[in-house]
Tab-separated table of C-alpha atoms in Angstrom:
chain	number	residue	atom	x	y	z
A	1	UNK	CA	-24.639	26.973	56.308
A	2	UNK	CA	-24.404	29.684	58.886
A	3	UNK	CA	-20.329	30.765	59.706
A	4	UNK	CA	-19.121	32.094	62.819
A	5	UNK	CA	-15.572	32.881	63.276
A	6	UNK	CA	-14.743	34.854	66.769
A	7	UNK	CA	-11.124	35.011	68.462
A	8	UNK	CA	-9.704	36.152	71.785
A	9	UNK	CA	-6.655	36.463	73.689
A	10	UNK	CA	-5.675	34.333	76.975
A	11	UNK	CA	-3.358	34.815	79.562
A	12	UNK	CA	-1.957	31.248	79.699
A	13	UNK	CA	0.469	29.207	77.834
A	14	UNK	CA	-0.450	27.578	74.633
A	15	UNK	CA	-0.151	24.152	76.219
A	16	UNK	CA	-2.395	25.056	78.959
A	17	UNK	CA	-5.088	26.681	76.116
A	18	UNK	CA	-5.179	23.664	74.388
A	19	UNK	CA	-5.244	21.262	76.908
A	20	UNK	CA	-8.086	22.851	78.349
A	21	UNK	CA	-10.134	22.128	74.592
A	22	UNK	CA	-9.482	18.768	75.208
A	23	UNK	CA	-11.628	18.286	78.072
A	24	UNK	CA	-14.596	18.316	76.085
A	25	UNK	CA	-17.082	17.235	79.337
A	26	UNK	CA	-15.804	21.033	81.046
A	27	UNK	CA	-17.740	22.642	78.047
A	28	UNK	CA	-21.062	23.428	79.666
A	29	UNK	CA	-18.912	25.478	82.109
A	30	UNK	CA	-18.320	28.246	79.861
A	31	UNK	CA	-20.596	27.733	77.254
A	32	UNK	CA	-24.050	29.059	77.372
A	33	UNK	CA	-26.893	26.679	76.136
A	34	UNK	CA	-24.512	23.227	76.667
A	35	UNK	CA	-26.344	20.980	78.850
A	36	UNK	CA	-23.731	17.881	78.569
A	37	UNK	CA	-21.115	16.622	76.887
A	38	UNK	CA	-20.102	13.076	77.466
A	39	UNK	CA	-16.873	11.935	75.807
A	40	UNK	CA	-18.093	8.285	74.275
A	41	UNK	CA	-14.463	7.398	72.319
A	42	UNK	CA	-11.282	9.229	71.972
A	43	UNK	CA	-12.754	10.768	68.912
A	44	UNK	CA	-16.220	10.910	69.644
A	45	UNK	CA	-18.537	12.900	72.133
A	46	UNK	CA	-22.160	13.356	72.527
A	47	UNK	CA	-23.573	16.634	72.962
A	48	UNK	CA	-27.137	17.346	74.822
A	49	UNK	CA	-27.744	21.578	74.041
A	50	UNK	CA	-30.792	24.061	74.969
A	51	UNK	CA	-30.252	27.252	72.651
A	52	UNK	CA	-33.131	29.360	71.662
A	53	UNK	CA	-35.680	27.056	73.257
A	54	UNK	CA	-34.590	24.727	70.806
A	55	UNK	CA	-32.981	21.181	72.476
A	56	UNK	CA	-30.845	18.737	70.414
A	57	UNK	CA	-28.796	15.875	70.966
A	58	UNK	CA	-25.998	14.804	68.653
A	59	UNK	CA	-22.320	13.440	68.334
A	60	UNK	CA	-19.514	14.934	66.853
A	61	UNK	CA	-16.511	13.144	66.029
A	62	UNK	CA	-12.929	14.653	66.198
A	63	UNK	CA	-11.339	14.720	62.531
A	64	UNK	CA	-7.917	16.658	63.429
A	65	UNK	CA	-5.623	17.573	66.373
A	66	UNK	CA	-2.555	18.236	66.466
A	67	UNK	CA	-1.240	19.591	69.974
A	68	UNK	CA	-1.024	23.250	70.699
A	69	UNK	CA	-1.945	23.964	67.420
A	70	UNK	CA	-5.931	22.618	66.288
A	71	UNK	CA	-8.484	20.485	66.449
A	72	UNK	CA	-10.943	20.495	64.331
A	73	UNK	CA	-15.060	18.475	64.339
A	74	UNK	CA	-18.035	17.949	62.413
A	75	UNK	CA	-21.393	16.308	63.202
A	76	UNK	CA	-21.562	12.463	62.207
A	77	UNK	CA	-25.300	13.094	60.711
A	78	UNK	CA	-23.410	15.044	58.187
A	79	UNK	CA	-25.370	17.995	58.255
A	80	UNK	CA	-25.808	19.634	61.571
A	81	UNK	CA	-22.044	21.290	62.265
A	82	UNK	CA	-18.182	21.562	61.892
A	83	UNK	CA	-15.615	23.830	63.159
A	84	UNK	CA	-11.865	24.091	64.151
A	85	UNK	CA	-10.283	26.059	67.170
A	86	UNK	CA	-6.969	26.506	66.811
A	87	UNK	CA	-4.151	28.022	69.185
A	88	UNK	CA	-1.426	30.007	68.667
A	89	UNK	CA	1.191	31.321	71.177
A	90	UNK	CA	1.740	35.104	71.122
A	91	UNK	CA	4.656	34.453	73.462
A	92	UNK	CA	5.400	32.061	76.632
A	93	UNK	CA	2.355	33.120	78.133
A	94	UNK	CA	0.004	34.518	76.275
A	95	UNK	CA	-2.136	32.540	73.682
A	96	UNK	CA	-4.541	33.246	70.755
A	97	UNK	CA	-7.055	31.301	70.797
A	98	UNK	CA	-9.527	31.870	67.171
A	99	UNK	CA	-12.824	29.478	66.473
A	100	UNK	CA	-14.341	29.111	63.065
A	101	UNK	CA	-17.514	27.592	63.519
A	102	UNK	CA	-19.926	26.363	60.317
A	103	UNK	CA	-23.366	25.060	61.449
A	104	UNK	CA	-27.064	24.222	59.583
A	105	UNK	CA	-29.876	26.553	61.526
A	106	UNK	CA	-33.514	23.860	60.868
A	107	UNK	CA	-36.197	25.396	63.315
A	108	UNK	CA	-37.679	28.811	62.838
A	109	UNK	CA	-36.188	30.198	65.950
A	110	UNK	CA	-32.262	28.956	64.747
A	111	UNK	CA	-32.907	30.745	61.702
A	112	UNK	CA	-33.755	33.899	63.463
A	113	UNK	CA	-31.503	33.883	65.658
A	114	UNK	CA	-28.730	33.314	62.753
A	115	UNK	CA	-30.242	36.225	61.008
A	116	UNK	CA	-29.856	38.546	63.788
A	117	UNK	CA	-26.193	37.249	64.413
A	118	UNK	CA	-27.481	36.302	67.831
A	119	UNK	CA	-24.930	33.236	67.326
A	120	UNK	CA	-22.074	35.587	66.654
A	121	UNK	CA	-22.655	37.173	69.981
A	122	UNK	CA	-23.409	33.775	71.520
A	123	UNK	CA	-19.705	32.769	70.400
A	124	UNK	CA	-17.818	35.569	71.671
A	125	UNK	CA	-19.717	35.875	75.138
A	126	UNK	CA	-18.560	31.711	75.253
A	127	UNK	CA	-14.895	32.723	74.049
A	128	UNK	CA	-14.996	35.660	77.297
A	129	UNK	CA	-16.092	32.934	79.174
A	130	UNK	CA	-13.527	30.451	78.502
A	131	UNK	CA	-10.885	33.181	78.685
A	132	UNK	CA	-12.092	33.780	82.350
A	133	UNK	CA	-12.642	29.974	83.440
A	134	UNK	CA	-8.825	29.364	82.302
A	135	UNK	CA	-7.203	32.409	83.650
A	136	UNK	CA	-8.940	32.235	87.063
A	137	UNK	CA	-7.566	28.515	86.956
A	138	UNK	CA	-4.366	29.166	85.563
A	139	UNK	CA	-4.009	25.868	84.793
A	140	UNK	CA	-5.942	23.031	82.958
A	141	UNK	CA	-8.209	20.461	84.272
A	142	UNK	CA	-6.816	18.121	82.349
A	143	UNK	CA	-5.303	17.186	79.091
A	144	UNK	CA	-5.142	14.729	75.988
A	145	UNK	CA	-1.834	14.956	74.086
A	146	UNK	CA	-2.634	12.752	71.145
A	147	UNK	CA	-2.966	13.442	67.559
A	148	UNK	CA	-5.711	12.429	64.908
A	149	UNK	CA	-5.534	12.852	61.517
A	150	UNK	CA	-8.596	12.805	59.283
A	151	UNK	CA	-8.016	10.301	56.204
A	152	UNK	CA	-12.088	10.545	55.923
A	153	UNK	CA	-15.562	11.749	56.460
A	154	UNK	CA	-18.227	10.069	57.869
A	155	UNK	CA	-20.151	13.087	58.474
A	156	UNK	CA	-20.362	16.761	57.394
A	157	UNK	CA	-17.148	18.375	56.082
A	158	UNK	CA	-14.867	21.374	56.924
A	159	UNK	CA	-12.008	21.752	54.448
A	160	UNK	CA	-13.346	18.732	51.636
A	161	UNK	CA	-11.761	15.890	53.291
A	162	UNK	CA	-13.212	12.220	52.710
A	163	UNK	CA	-12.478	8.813	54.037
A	164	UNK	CA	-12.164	7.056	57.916
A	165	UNK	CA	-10.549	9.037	60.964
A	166	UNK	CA	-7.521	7.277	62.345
A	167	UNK	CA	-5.934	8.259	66.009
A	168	UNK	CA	-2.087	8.036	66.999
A	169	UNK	CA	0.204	9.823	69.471
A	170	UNK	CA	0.245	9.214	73.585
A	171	UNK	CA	-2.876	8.634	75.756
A	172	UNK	CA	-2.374	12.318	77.416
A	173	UNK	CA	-0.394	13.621	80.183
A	174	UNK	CA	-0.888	16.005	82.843
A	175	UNK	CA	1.065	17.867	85.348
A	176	UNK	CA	3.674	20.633	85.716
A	177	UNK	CA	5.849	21.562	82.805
A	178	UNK	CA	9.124	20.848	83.628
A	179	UNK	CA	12.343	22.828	82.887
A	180	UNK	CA	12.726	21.439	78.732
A	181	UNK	CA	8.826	21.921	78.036
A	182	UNK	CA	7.701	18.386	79.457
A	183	UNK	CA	5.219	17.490	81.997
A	184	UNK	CA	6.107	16.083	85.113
A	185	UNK	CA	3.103	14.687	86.945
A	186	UNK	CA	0.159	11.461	86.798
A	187	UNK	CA	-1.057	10.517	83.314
A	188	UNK	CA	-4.363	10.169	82.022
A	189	UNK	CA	-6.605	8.804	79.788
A	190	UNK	CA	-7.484	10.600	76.343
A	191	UNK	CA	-9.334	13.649	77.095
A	192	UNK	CA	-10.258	12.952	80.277
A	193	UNK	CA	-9.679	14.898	83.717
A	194	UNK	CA	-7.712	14.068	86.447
């Protein structure tokens, strides 16, 4: 397994950070080599990439998230990938945003480009890139408030956890926060955009 951990600073609240994450279908907008990604369950998304000349389709199912603080993934073939971004405020407007990232290079040219940490650099040019697509927004394009918890694995594993995934918590909220932290504004559904 190849590891690649890369963090950055963001000018926007922790809320808005992570709410941002949660709109998994925004991806290919700041991350090189990510065709698509179509949410297919609350806790599952499939993923059509082009990196290195190499294209791959897969799904990944959410095994943690907890709100303003993680979520974490891992392939359902069990090999492929997992990895956990998690958020952490620096103050009222300024977030940390760190992604540890553990994937399986198979083809020639993955291998290569793992051995010249051309994935490192492919990570933190997609971490500038999400820094930029939130500031210039200042705001996200939606959210999903809800929490899983992993009680199991049905794929590959970050952290030695085993068993079924299991989703509680509301079905997301949008809007302006409010004077106590709230949001004031239309719901949506889980992880989807307004």
């Amino acid at each position: 397994m190849e590891t690649v951990e890369e963090t950055i600073d963001v000018d926007v609240p922790v809320h808005t950070a992570y709410d941002q994450w949660t709109q998994f279908e925004t991806f290919p907008e700041f991350m090189s080599g990510v065709d698509s990604v179509r949410q297919l369950t609350d806790t599952t998304n499939h993923w059509k990439t082009h990196i290195g000349g190499v294209e791959r389709e897969f799904d990944t199912e959410i095994v943690e998230q907890r709100p303003d603080e993680r979520i974490a993934w891992r392939s359902v073939d069990g090999k492929s990938h997992a990895g956990v971004v998690t958020f952490t405020p620096l103050d009222m407007n300024h977030t940390k945003v760190a992604v540890h990232f553990e994937w399986a290079p198979e083809t020639f040219a993955e291998k290569a480009g793992a051995a010249l940490n051309i994935d490192n650099m492919q990570v933190k040019s997609d971490m500038r890139k999400f820094k930029h697509f939130i500031e210039s927004r200042g705001t996200e394009t939606g959210a999903w408030r809800g929490t899983v918890t992993d009680t199991g694995a049905t794929g590959s594993t970050l952290g030695g956890t085993s068993g079924t995934t299991g989703t509680t918590g509301t079905t997301g909220t949008t809007g302006t926060t409010g004077p106590m932290g709230g949001t004031t504004g239309p719901t949506g559904g889980p992880n989807e955009p307004m």
